[in-house]
JSON list of C-alpha atoms in Angstrom, two decimals:
[
{"chain": "A", "resi": 1, "resn": "MET", "atom": "CA", "xyz": [0.00, 0.00, 0.00]},
{"chain": "A", "resi": 2, "resn": "LEU", "atom": "CA", "xyz": [1.01, 3.59, -0.48]},
{"chain": "A", "resi": 3, "resn": "LEU", "atom": "CA", "xyz": [1.04, 4.23, 3.27]},
{"chain": "A", "resi": 4, "resn": "PHE", "atom": "CA", "xyz": [4.02, 1.92, 3.76]},
{"chain": "A", "resi": 5, "resn": "GLN", "atom": "CA", "xyz": [6.23, 3.83, 1.30]},
{"chain": "A", "resi": 6, "resn": "MET", "atom": "CA", "xyz": [6.03, 7.07, 3.28]},
{"chain": "A", "resi": 7, "resn": "TYR", "atom": "CA", "xyz": [8.47, 8.55, 5.75]},
{"chain": "A", "resi": 8, "resn": "VAL", "atom": "CA", "xyz": [7.40, 10.39, 8.90]},
{"chain": "A", "resi": 9, "resn": "LYS", "atom": "CA", "xyz": [9.18, 12.30, 11.63]},
{"chain": "A", "resi": 10, "resn": "LYS", "atom": "CA", "xyz": [9.51, 10.66, 15.00]},
{"chain": "A", "resi": 11, "resn": "GLU", "atom": "CA", "xyz": [7.10, 13.22, 16.44]},
{"chain": "A", "resi": 12, "resn": "ASP", "atom": "CA", "xyz": [4.42, 12.26, 13.90]},
{"chain": "A", "resi": 13, "resn": "VAL", "atom": "CA", "xyz": [4.25, 8.51, 14.51]},
{"chain": "A", "resi": 14, "resn": "ARG", "atom": "CA", "xyz": [0.86, 8.86, 16.21]},
{"chain": "A", "resi": 15, "resn": "ASP", "atom": "CA", "xyz": [-0.55, 10.25, 12.98]},
{"chain": "A", "resi": 16, "resn": "VAL", "atom": "CA", "xyz": [0.39, 7.01, 11.20]},
{"chain": "A", "resi": 17, "resn": "VAL", "atom": "CA", "xyz": [-1.72, 5.02, 13.66]},
{"chain": "A", "resi": 18, "resn": "ASN", "atom": "CA", "xyz": [-4.61, 7.43, 13.19]},
{"chain": "A", "resi": 19, "resn": "ILE", "atom": "CA", "xyz": [-4.39, 7.18, 9.39]},
{"chain": "A", "resi": 20, "resn": "LYS", "atom": "CA", "xyz": [-4.30, 3.40, 9.58]},
{"chain": "A", "resi": 21, "resn": "ARG", "atom": "CA", "xyz": [-7.37, 3.36, 11.82]},
{"chain": "A", "resi": 22, "resn": "ASN", "atom": "CA", "xyz": [-9.26, 5.85, 9.63]},
{"chain": "A", "resi": 23, "resn": "VAL", "atom": "CA", "xyz": [-8.53, 3.90, 6.43]},
{"chain": "A", "resi": 24, "resn": "ARG", "atom": "CA", "xyz": [-9.84, 0.72, 7.98]},
{"chain": "A", "resi": 25, "resn": "ALA", "atom": "CA", "xyz": [-12.95, 2.49, 9.30]},
{"chain": "A", "resi": 26, "resn": "ILE", "atom": "CA", "xyz": [-13.64, 4.10, 5.92]},
{"chain": "A", "resi": 27, "resn": "LEU", "atom": "CA", "xyz": [-13.39, 0.70, 4.22]},
{"chain": "A", "resi": 28, "resn": "PHE", "atom": "CA", "xyz": [-15.93, -0.84, 6.61]},
{"chain": "A", "resi": 29, "resn": "LEU", "atom": "CA", "xyz": [-18.27, 2.15, 6.43]},
{"chain": "A", "resi": 30, "resn": "SER", "atom": "CA", "xyz": [-18.17, 2.29, 2.64]},
{"chain": "A", "resi": 31, "resn": "MET", "atom": "CA", "xyz": [-18.89, -1.43, 2.38]},
{"chain": "A", "resi": 32, "resn": "SER", "atom": "CA", "xyz": [-21.79, -0.90, 4.77]},
{"chain": "A", "resi": 33, "resn": "ALA", "atom": "CA", "xyz": [-23.08, 2.00, 2.66]},
{"chain": "A", "resi": 34, "resn": "VAL", "atom": "CA", "xyz": [-22.98, -0.06, -0.54]},
{"chain": "A", "resi": 35, "resn": "LEU", "atom": "CA", "xyz": [-24.78, -2.97, 1.08]},
{"chain": "A", "resi": 36, "resn": "GLY", "atom": "CA", "xyz": [-27.27, -0.59, 2.69]},
{"chain": "A", "resi": 37, "resn": "VAL", "atom": "CA", "xyz": [-28.12, 0.98, -0.66]},
{"chain": "A", "resi": 38, "resn": "MET", "atom": "CA", "xyz": [-28.47, -2.47, -2.18]},
{"chain": "A", "resi": 39, "resn": "SER", "atom": "CA", "xyz": [-30.75, -3.71, 0.58]},
{"chain": "A", "resi": 40, "resn": "PHE", "atom": "CA", "xyz": [-32.96, -0.64, 1.03]},
{"chain": "A", "resi": 41, "resn": "ILE", "atom": "CA", "xyz": [-33.14, 0.80, -2.50]},
{"chain": "A", "resi": 42, "resn": "VAL", "atom": "CA", "xyz": [-32.29, -1.89, -5.04]},
{"chain": "A", "resi": 43, "resn": "SER", "atom": "CA", "xyz": [-33.88, -4.89, -3.29]},
{"chain": "A", "resi": 44, "resn": "PRO", "atom": "CA", "xyz": [-37.43, -3.48, -3.12]},
{"chain": "A", "resi": 45, "resn": "GLN", "atom": "CA", "xyz": [-37.27, -2.54, -6.80]},
{"chain": "A", "resi": 46, "resn": "LEU", "atom": "CA", "xyz": [-35.98, -6.00, -7.64]},
{"chain": "A", "resi": 47, "resn": "MET", "atom": "CA", "xyz": [-38.86, -7.61, -5.78]},
{"chain": "A", "resi": 48, "resn": "GLU", "atom": "CA", "xyz": [-41.32, -5.36, -7.64]},
{"chain": "A", "resi": 49, "resn": "LEU", "atom": "CA", "xyz": [-39.76, -6.49, -10.92]},
{"chain": "A", "resi": 50, "resn": "TYR", "atom": "CA", "xyz": [-40.32, -10.13, -9.99]},
{"chain": "A", "resi": 51, "resn": "ALA", "atom": "CA", "xyz": [-43.89, -9.32, -8.97]},
{"chain": "A", "resi": 52, "resn": "ASP", "atom": "CA", "xyz": [-44.52, -7.52, -12.28]},
{"chain": "A", "resi": 53, "resn": "PHE", "atom": "CA", "xyz": [-43.34, -10.57, -14.22]},
{"chain": "A", "resi": 54, "resn": "ALA", "atom": "CA", "xyz": [-45.29, -12.89, -11.88]},
{"chain": "A", "resi": 55, "resn": "VAL", "atom": "CA", "xyz": [-42.16, -14.99, -11.32]},
{"chain": "A", "resi": 56, "resn": "ASN", "atom": "CA", "xyz": [-40.82, -16.29, -8.04]},
{"chain": "A", "resi": 57, "resn": "PRO", "atom": "CA", "xyz": [-37.30, -15.00, -7.33]},
{"chain": "A", "resi": 58, "resn": "PRO", "atom": "CA", "xyz": [-34.50, -17.56, -7.10]},
{"chain": "A", "resi": 59, "resn": "ALA", "atom": "CA", "xyz": [-33.74, -18.94, -3.65]},
{"chain": "A", "resi": 60, "resn": "LEU", "atom": "CA", "xyz": [-30.23, -17.48, -3.71]},
{"chain": "A", "resi": 61, "resn": "THR", "atom": "CA", "xyz": [-31.65, -14.02, -4.35]},
{"chain": "A", "resi": 62, "resn": "LEU", "atom": "CA", "xyz": [-34.14, -14.34, -1.49]},
{"chain": "A", "resi": 63, "resn": "PHE", "atom": "CA", "xyz": [-31.41, -15.55, 0.84]},
{"chain": "A", "resi": 64, "resn": "PHE", "atom": "CA", "xyz": [-29.08, -12.67, 0.07]},
{"chain": "A", "resi": 65, "resn": "LEU", "atom": "CA", "xyz": [-31.87, -10.12, 0.25]},
{"chain": "A", "resi": 66, "resn": "THR", "atom": "CA", "xyz": [-32.57, -11.40, 3.76]},
{"chain": "A", "resi": 67, "resn": "VAL", "atom": "CA", "xyz": [-28.92, -11.49, 4.87]},
{"chain": "A", "resi": 68, "resn": "LEU", "atom": "CA", "xyz": [-27.86, -8.21, 3.23]},
{"chain": "A", "resi": 69, "resn": "PRO", "atom": "CA", "xyz": [-29.33, -5.78, 5.82]},
{"chain": "A", "resi": 70, "resn": "VAL", "atom": "CA", "xyz": [-27.83, -7.78, 8.69]},
{"chain": "A", "resi": 71, "resn": "VAL", "atom": "CA", "xyz": [-24.37, -7.74, 7.13]},
{"chain": "A", "resi": 72, "resn": "ALA", "atom": "CA", "xyz": [-24.71, -4.02, 6.38]},
{"chain": "A", "resi": 73, "resn": "VAL", "atom": "CA", "xyz": [-25.55, -3.26, 10.02]},
{"chain": "A", "resi": 74, "resn": "ILE", "atom": "CA", "xyz": [-22.67, -5.44, 11.28]},
{"chain": "A", "resi": 75, "resn": "LEU", "atom": "CA", "xyz": [-20.20, -3.68, 8.96]},
{"chain": "A", "resi": 76, "resn": "LEU", "atom": "CA", "xyz": [-21.58, -0.30, 10.05]},
{"chain": "A", "resi": 77, "resn": "LEU", "atom": "CA", "xyz": [-21.11, -1.16, 13.73]},
{"chain": "A", "resi": 78, "resn": "VAL", "atom": "CA", "xyz": [-17.58, -2.46, 13.16]},
{"chain": "A", "resi": 79, "resn": "GLY", "atom": "CA", "xyz": [-16.67, 0.67, 11.18]},
{"chain": "A", "resi": 80, "resn": "LEU", "atom": "CA", "xyz": [-18.06, 2.96, 13.87]},
{"chain": "A", "resi": 81, "resn": "PHE", "atom": "CA", "xyz": [-16.27, 0.98, 16.59]},
{"chain": "A", "resi": 82, "resn": "ILE", "atom": "CA", "xyz": [-12.96, 1.29, 14.75]},
{"chain": "A", "resi": 83, "resn": "MET", "atom": "CA", "xyz": [-13.51, 4.98, 14.07]},
{"chain": "A", "resi": 84, "resn": "PHE", "atom": "CA", "xyz": [-14.42, 5.95, 17.64]},
{"chain": "A", "resi": 85, "resn": "SER", "atom": "CA", "xyz": [-12.21, 3.55, 19.61]},
{"chain": "A", "resi": 86, "resn": "LYS", "atom": "CA", "xyz": [-9.09, 4.90, 21.24]},
{"chain": "A", "resi": 87, "resn": "PRO", "atom": "CA", "xyz": [-6.01, 3.91, 19.24]},
{"chain": "A", "resi": 88, "resn": "ASP", "atom": "CA", "xyz": [-3.12, 2.02, 20.81]},
{"chain": "A", "resi": 89, "resn": "TYR", "atom": "CA", "xyz": [0.07, 4.00, 20.29]},
{"chain": "A", "resi": 90, "resn": "SER", "atom": "CA", "xyz": [2.31, 1.85, 22.50]},
{"chain": "A", "resi": 91, "resn": "LYS", "atom": "CA", "xyz": [3.76, -0.45, 19.80]},
{"chain": "A", "resi": 92, "resn": "VAL", "atom": "CA", "xyz": [4.53, 2.37, 17.41]},
{"chain": "A", "resi": 93, "resn": "GLU", "atom": "CA", "xyz": [6.03, 4.56, 20.10]},
{"chain": "A", "resi": 94, "resn": "ASN", "atom": "CA", "xyz": [8.22, 1.70, 21.36]},
{"chain": "A", "resi": 95, "resn": "ARG", "atom": "CA", "xyz": [9.55, 1.13, 17.85]},
{"chain": "A", "resi": 96, "resn": "ALA", "atom": "CA", "xyz": [10.17, 4.86, 17.41]},
{"chain": "A", "resi": 97, "resn": "LYS", "atom": "CA", "xyz": [12.21, 5.15, 20.63]},
{"chain": "A", "resi": 98, "resn": "LYS", "atom": "CA", "xyz": [15.41, 4.08, 18.88]},
{"chain": "A", "resi": 99, "resn": "TYR", "atom": "CA", "xyz": [15.25, 7.09, 16.53]},
{"chain": "A", "resi": 100, "resn": "LYS", "atom": "CA", "xyz": [16.40, 10.64, 17.30]},
{"chain": "A", "resi": 101, "resn": "PRO", "atom": "CA", "xyz": [13.90, 13.52, 17.51]},
{"chain": "A", "resi": 102, "resn": "GLY", "atom": "CA", "xyz": [13.18, 14.93, 14.05]},
{"chain": "A", "resi": 103, "resn": "GLU", "atom": "CA", "xyz": [14.60, 11.86, 12.29]},
{"chain": "A", "resi": 104, "resn": "MET", "atom": "CA", "xyz": [12.66, 10.49, 9.34]},
{"chain": "A", "resi": 105, "resn": "ILE", "atom": "CA", "xyz": [11.35, 6.95, 9.84]},
{"chain": "A", "resi": 106, "resn": "LYS", "atom": "CA", "xyz": [9.99, 4.67, 7.14]},
{"chain": "A", "resi": 107, "resn": "VAL", "atom": "CA", "xyz": [6.39, 3.78, 7.97]},
{"chain": "A", "resi": 108, "resn": "SER", "atom": "CA", "xyz": [6.94, 0.10, 7.14]},
{"chain": "A", "resi": 109, "resn": "GLU", "atom": "CA", "xyz": [9.42, -0.07, 10.05]},
{"chain": "A", "resi": 110, "resn": "LEU", "atom": "CA", "xyz": [6.78, 1.23, 12.45]},
{"chain": "A", "resi": 111, "resn": "LEU", "atom": "CA", "xyz": [3.75, -0.83, 11.45]},
{"chain": "A", "resi": 112, "resn": "ASP", "atom": "CA", "xyz": [3.14, -4.55, 11.35]},
{"chain": "A", "resi": 113, "resn": "ASN", "atom": "CA", "xyz": [2.68, -6.20, 8.00]},
{"chain": "A", "resi": 114, "resn": "LYS", "atom": "CA", "xyz": [-0.56, -7.59, 9.43]},
{"chain": "A", "resi": 115, "resn": "PHE", "atom": "CA", "xyz": [-2.28, -4.31, 8.59]},
{"chain": "A", "resi": 116, "resn": "GLU", "atom": "CA", "xyz": [-1.40, -4.67, 4.93]},
{"chain": "A", "resi": 117, "resn": "TRP", "atom": "CA", "xyz": [-2.74, -8.22, 4.86]},
{"chain": "A", "resi": 118, "resn": "LYS", "atom": "CA", "xyz": [-5.89, -7.14, 6.68]},
{"chain": "A", "resi": 119, "resn": "SER", "atom": "CA", "xyz": [-6.46, -4.41, 4.09]},
{"chain": "A", "resi": 120, "resn": "ILE", "atom": "CA", "xyz": [-5.85, -6.80, 1.22]},
{"chain": "A", "resi": 121, "resn": "SER", "atom": "CA", "xyz": [-8.18, -9.39, 2.72]},
{"chain": "A", "resi": 122, "resn": "LEU", "atom": "CA", "xyz": [-10.81, -6.70, 3.23]},
{"chain": "A", "resi": 123, "resn": "MET", "atom": "CA", "xyz": [-10.55, -5.73, -0.44]},
{"chain": "A", "resi": 124, "resn": "ILE", "atom": "CA", "xyz": [-10.87, -9.41, -1.43]},
{"chain": "A", "resi": 125, "resn": "LEU", "atom": "CA", "xyz": [-13.96, -9.60, 0.78]},
{"chain": "A", "resi": 126, "resn": "LEU", "atom": "CA", "xyz": [-15.36, -6.57, -1.06]},
{"chain": "A", "resi": 127, "resn": "LEU", "atom": "CA", "xyz": [-14.67, -8.27, -4.39]},
{"chain": "A", "resi": 128, "resn": "VAL", "atom": "CA", "xyz": [-16.45, -11.42, -3.21]},
{"chain": "A", "resi": 129, "resn": "ALA", "atom": "CA", "xyz": [-19.40, -9.30, -2.06]},
{"chain": "A", "resi": 130, "resn": "VAL", "atom": "CA", "xyz": [-19.64, -7.67, -5.49]},
{"chain": "A", "resi": 131, "resn": "VAL", "atom": "CA", "xyz": [-19.55, -11.06, -7.23]},
{"chain": "A", "resi": 132, "resn": "VAL", "atom": "CA", "xyz": [-22.23, -12.43, -4.89]},
{"chain": "A", "resi": 133, "resn": "LEU", "atom": "CA", "xyz": [-24.40, -9.37, -5.49]},
{"chain": "A", "resi": 134, "resn": "PHE", "atom": "CA", "xyz": [-23.97, -9.79, -9.22]},
{"chain": "A", "resi": 135, "resn": "TYR", "atom": "CA", "xyz": [-25.04, -13.42, -9.18]},
{"chain": "A", "resi": 136, "resn": "SER", "atom": "CA", "xyz": [-27.87, -12.92, -6.70]},
{"chain": "A", "resi": 137, "resn": "MET", "atom": "CA", "xyz": [-29.41, -9.73, -8.14]},
{"chain": "A", "resi": 138, "resn": "ILE", "atom": "CA", "xyz": [-28.18, -8.69, -11.56]},
{"chain": "A", "resi": 139, "resn": "ASN", "atom": "CA", "xyz": [-27.89, -12.11, -13.17]},
{"chain": "A", "resi": 140, "resn": "PRO", "atom": "CA", "xyz": [-31.53, -13.06, -12.33]},
{"chain": "A", "resi": 141, "resn": "ILE", "atom": "CA", "xyz": [-32.70, -9.76, -13.86]},
{"chain": "A", "resi": 142, "resn": "TYR", "atom": "CA", "xyz": [-30.82, -10.57, -17.03]},
{"chain": "A", "resi": 143, "resn": "SER", "atom": "CA", "xyz": [-32.36, -14.05, -17.14]},
{"chain": "A", "resi": 144, "resn": "LEU", "atom": "CA", "xyz": [-35.81, -12.54, -16.55]},
{"chain": "A", "resi": 145, "resn": "THR", "atom": "CA", "xyz": [-35.53, -10.09, -19.41]},
{"chain": "A", "resi": 146, "resn": "SER", "atom": "CA", "xyz": [-33.92, -12.61, -21.78]},
{"chain": "A", "resi": 147, "resn": "GLN", "atom": "CA", "xyz": [-36.96, -14.91, -21.42]},
{"chain": "A", "resi": 148, "resn": "MET", "atom": "CA", "xyz": [-39.20, -12.28, -23.02]}
]
């Protein structure tokens, strides 16, 4: 990630922790927003479309339309928890102790690589969510309209 290629002064190591926390919170909140829009705006219109065609929706679509609001609320709560929780500066400050005041420190030396893997896995989860939404909502619409 771009964050790990940066350099910061020893005095600014707390900002790195705050940026890391904010990026993670924004990812969770944006995923929650997308799922919320899908469940509260797109889903009702999709169900009306099935009702207009007098066709029962596929079981997979019904399942995901039921689960979607729950997942959106969980992601919202996790994002808000991350955003408003107090960050832990102890690890970063302990690693920064060996540097002189005003010295530039590479961010990758301050942070664990776990954060990068967590961000990558979160993006993979987002990709999986998009694929699932495609197959549970958009693909059935295409099959509905192609039968006409």
